[in-house]
Every structure is written in C-alpha cells, then in structure tokens.
CSV table of C-alpha atoms in Angstrom, one decimal:
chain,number,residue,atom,x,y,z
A,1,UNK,CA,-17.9,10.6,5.7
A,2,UNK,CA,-14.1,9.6,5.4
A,3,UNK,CA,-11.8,12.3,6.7
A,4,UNK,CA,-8.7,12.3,4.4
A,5,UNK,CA,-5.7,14.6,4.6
A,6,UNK,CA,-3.7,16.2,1.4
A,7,UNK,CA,-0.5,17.4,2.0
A,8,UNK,CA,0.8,19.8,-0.8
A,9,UNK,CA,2.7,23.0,-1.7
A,10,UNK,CA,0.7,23.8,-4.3
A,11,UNK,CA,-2.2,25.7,-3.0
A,12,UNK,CA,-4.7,26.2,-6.1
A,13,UNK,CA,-4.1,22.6,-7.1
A,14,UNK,CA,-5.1,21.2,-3.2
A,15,UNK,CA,-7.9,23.1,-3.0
A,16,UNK,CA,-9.1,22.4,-6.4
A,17,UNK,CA,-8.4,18.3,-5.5
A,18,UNK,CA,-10.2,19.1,-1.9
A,19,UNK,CA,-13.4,20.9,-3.8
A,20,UNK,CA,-13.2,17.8,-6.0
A,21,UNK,CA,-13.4,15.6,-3.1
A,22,UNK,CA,-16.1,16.8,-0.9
A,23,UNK,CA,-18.4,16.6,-3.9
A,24,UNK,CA,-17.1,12.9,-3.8
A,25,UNK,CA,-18.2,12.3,-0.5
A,26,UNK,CA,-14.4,13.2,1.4
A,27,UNK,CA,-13.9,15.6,4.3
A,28,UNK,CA,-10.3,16.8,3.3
A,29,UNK,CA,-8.4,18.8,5.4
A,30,UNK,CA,-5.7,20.1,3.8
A,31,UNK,CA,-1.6,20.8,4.7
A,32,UNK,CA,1.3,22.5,2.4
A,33,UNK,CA,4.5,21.6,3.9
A,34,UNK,CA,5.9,18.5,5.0
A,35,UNK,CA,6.3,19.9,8.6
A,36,UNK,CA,2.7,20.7,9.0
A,37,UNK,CA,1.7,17.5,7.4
A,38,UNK,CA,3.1,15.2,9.7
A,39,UNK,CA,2.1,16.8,12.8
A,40,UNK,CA,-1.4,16.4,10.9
A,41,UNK,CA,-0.8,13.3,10.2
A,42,UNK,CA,0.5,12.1,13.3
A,43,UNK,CA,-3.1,13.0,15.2
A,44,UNK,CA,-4.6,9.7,14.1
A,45,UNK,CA,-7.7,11.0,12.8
A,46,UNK,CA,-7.4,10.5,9.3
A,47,UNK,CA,-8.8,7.4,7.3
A,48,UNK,CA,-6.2,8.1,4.4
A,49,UNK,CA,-3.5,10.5,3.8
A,50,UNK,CA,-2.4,11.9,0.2
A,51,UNK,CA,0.8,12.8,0.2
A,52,UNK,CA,3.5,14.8,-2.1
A,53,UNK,CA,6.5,14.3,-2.5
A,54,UNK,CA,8.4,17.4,-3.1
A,55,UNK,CA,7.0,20.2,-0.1
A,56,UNK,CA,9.0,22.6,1.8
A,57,UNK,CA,10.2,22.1,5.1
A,58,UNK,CA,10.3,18.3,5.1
A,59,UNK,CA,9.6,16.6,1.4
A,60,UNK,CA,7.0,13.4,1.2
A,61,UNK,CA,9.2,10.9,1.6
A,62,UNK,CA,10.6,12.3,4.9
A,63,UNK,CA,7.3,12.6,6.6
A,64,UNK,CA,5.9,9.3,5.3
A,65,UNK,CA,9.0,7.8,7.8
A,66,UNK,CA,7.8,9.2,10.4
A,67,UNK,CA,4.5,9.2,9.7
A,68,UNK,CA,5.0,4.8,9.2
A,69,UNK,CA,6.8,4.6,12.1
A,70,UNK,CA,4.4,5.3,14.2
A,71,UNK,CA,0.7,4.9,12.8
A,72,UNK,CA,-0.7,2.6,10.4
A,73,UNK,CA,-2.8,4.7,8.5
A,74,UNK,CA,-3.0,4.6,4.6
A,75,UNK,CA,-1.0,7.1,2.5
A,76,UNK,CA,-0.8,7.2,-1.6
A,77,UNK,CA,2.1,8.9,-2.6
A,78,UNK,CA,1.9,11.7,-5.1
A,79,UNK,CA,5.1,11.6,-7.6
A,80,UNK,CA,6.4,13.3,-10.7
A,81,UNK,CA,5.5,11.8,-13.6
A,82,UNK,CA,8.2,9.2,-14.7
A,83,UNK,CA,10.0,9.7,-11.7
A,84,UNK,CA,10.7,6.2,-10.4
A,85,UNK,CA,12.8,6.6,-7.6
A,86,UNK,CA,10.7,8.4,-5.6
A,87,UNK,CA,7.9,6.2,-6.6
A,88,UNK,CA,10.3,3.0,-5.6
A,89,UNK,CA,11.2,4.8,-2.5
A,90,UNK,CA,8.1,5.5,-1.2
A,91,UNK,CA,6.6,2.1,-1.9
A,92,UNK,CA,9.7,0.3,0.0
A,93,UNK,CA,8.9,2.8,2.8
A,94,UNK,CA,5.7,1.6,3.5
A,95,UNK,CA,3.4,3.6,1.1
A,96,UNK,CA,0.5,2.1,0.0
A,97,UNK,CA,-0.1,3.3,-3.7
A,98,UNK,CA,1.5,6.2,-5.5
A,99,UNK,CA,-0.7,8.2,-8.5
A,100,UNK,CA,2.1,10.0,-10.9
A,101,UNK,CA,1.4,14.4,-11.3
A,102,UNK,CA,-0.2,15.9,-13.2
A,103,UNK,CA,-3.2,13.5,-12.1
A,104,UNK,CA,-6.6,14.0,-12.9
A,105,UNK,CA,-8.9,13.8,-9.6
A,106,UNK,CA,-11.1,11.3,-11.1
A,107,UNK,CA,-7.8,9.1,-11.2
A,108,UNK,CA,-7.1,10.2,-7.5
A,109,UNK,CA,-10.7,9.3,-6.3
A,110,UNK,CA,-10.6,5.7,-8.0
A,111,UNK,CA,-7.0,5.2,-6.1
A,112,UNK,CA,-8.8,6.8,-3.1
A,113,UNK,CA,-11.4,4.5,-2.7
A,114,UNK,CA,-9.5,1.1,-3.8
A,115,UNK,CA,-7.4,1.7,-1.4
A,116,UNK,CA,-10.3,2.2,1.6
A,117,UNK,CA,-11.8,-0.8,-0.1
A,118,UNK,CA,-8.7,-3.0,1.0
A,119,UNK,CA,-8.2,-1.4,4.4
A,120,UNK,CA,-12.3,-1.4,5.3
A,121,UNK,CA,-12.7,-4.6,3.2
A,122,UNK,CA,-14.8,-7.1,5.5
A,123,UNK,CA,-13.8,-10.6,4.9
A,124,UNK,CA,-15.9,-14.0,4.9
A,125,UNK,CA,-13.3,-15.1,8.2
A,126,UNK,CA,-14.4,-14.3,11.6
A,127,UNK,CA,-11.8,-12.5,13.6
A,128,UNK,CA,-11.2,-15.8,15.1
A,129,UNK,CA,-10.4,-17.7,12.1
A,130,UNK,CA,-7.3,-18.2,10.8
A,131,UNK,CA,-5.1,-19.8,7.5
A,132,UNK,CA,-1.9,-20.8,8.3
A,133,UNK,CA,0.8,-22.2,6.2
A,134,UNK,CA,4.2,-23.5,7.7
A,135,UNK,CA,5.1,-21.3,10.0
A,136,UNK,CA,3.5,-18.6,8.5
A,137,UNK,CA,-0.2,-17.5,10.5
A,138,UNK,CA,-2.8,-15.0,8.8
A,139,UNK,CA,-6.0,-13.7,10.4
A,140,UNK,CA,-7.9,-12.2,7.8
A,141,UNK,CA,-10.9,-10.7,9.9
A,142,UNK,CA,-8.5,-8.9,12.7
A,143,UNK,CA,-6.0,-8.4,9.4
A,144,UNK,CA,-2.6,-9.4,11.9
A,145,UNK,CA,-0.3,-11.9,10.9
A,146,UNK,CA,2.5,-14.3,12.7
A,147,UNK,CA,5.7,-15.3,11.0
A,148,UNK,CA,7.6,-17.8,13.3
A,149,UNK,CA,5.3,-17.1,16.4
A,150,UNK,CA,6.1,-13.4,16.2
A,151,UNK,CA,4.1,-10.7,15.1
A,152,UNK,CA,4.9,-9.9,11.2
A,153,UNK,CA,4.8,-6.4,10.7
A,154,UNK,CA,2.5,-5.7,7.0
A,155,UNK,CA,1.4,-2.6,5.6
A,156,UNK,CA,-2.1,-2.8,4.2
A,157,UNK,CA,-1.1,-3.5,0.7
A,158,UNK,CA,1.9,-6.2,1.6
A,159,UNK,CA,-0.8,-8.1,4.4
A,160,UNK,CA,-3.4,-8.0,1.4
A,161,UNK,CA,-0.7,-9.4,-1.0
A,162,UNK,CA,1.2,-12.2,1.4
A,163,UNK,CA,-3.0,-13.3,2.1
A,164,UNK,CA,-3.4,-13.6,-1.5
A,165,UNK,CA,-0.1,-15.5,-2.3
A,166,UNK,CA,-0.7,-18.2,1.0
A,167,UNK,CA,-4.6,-18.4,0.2
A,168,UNK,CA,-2.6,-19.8,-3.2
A,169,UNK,CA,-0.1,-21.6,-1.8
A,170,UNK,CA,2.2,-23.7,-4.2
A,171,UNK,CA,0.1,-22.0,-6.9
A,172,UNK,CA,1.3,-19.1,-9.2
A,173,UNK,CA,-0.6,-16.1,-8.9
A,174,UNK,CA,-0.6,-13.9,-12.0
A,175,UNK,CA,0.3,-10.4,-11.5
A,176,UNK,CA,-2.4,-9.1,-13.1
A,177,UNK,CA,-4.7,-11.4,-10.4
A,178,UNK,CA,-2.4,-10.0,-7.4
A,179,UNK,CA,-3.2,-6.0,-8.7
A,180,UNK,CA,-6.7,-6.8,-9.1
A,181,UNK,CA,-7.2,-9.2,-5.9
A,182,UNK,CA,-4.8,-7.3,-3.4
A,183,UNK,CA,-4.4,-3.7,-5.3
A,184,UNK,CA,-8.1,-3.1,-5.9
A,185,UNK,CA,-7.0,-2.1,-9.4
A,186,UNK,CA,-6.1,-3.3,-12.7
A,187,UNK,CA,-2.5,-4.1,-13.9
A,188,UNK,CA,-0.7,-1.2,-16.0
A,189,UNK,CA,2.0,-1.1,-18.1
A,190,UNK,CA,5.2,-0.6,-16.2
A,191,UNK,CA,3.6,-1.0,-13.0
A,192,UNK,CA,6.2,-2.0,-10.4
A,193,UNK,CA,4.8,-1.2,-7.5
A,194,UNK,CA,3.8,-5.3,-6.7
A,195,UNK,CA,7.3,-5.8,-7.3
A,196,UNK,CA,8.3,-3.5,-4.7
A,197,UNK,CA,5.9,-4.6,-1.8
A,198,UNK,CA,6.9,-8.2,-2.8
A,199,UNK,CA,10.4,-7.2,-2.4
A,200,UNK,CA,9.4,-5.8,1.6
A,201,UNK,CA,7.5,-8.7,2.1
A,202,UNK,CA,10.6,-11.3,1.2
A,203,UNK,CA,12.8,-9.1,3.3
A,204,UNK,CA,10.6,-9.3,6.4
A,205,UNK,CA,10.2,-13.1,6.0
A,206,UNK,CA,14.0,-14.2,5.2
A,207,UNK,CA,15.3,-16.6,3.2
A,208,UNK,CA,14.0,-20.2,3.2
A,209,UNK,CA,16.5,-23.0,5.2
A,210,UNK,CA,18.2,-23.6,1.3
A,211,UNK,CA,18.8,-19.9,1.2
A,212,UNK,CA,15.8,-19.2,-1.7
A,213,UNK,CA,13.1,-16.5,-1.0
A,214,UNK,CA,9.6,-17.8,0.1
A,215,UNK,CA,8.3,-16.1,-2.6
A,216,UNK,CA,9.2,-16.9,-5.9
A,217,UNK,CA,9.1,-15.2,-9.2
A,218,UNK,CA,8.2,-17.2,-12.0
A,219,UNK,CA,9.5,-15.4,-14.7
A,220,UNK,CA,6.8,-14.0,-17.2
A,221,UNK,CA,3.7,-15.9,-14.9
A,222,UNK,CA,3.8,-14.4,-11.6
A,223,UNK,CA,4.8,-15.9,-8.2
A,224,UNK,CA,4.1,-17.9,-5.7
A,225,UNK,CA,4.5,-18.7,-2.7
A,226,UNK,CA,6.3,-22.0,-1.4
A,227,UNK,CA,5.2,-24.6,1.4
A,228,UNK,CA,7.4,-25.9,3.4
C-alpha cells in the first residue's frame, strides 16, 4: 500500500480526500499547517506528498523548499483555481504536478497514480545501461543523469522529460507526446506546466557554446533537443 501524506488547513475537505483514498488503495496520513507538514514530510517515509498551498504557519510553497532541498520525494501541488503564480512557482521549485481546487478526488487519484507511475516506472534499460548524447549521460534504470561529467540534479518530472527529449534527439517532440510520454497524462488546454520544467531543465544545463538553449522551442510543434 502507498503511504501518501496531505497537508491541508481544511479539515473536513482532508479527511473527506483521505476516506477517498484508502478506499483507493492509499494509506494517507494527514497534516493541516505548513509547520507540521514539513516535519512530516521531512521523515522520508512517504511515497508522495499532496500539498496546499495556502496553510497556516508556513504556506505550500514555503515548505515544498525545504521539503526539495533535502528529499526527493514526489509532491503535487494543490492551487487555487486560475491562480498561476502559485502554480508557476511551485513547478519552478521542483514540484512535480499541481491539480487546481476545488478538485474532485477522482481527478486527484488519476494525478496520484501517474505520477507513482513515472517515479516506480521500470524501464527496458538495466541499471547498467546508459544513452548518452554529447556530453549529456542518462541512466534510465538507476534514473541519475550526468551533464559535463557532473551529477545533473532532475526532479522526477524534468529527468522523465530531458530522457524523452535525448531518446529524440534532433527530433521535435510534440507537446502533447512529452505530457503523455513524461507527464503520464494527456495535454490540456492552457497547460504550462511542461513549459515550466523545460524552463528548469535549460537553466540547469546552460546555454549551448553559440549562446542558444539546448532545448529548443519550435514554435507551434514542440521542441527538441539539439546534438552537438
């Protein structure tokens, strides 16, 4: 059973979303203020975190710093509906998904488990194997990556995108195929949140020797992802 932890303020709303959840399969231990969630958080024994953004004591997007800096678990970010820059925020943070409140637990569940899908995904590639492109080095079983002979730092969602975009290398990979491939999820309208871990990725791996991103955007296609 996957443990998960939900961090929210509002009480009735967590436990209704924990009762949900157990009859989904979850063990959900719940927290409602930021404080209290990140010590939570922080114990490692989680295989997902749901987190709010607005909480007292310490809001989401303060205790999904520390919470990144540290551990590598999984958190989706729960945001106001429409509300972007918390969304944008949280994303460029390290967050791996975001569902917008009021959210119906069915849509939670499905966000849920794509997520775990990615994260507890077992590839074709041995631990041993590796695809490397330029000076760029992925190893899909053990999920690490090398950019320049040094570790790269990825979340889950931007190691799951930068292997789909070098697996494609000199290609250009829709974003619809990049949500469905790396997200686990089909593309929605006004989606930005590819755009966002895209944008972490190209800041972790510089600019190219002419000064241009390794990742291009090809306006109204997708984007790909250049060999040297």
């Amino acid at each position: 059973m996957n443990r998960l932890l939900l961090v929210d303020d509002d009480v009735e709303l967590a436990e209704m979303l924990r009762d949900y959840l157990a009859q989904e399969g979850f063990a959900v231990t719940l927290a409602h203020d930021g404080e209290a969630g990140a010590q939570e958080a922080l114990s490692g024994q989680y295989a997902l975190i749901v987190l709010d953004v607005m909480m007292p004591r310490a809001s989401g997007v303060e205790v999904l710093g520390r919470v990144r800096s540290q551990i590598s678990t999984p958190i989706i970010m729960l945001t106001a509906k429409g509300d972007d820059v918390d969304r944008i925020i949280g994303l460029e943070m390290g967050a791996d998904d975001y569902v917008p409140k009021p959210c119906t637990p069915r849509e939670l569940v499905a966000r849920i488990r794509a997520v775990l899908r990615r994260v507890n995904s077992t590839p074709t590639e041995s631990a041993d194997n590796l695809l490397q492109i330029g000076e760029l080095t992925l190893w899909p079983g053990k999920r690490t990556a090398q950019w320049r002979n040094a570790p790269l730092e990825l979340t889950s969602t931007e190691f799951n995108l930068l292997l789909q975009l070098a697996r494609n290398a000199g290609r250009v990979v829709s974003k619809r195929e990049l949500s469905e491939q790396a997200l686990g999820r089909s593309l929605t309208r006004f989606d930005r949140s590819i755009d966002v871990h895209l944008s972490s990725i190209r800041h972790k791996l510089g600019r190219r020797p002419d000064g241009q991103s390794w990742i291009e955007t090809i306006r109204g296609i997708g984007y790909q992802f250049i060999r040297e």
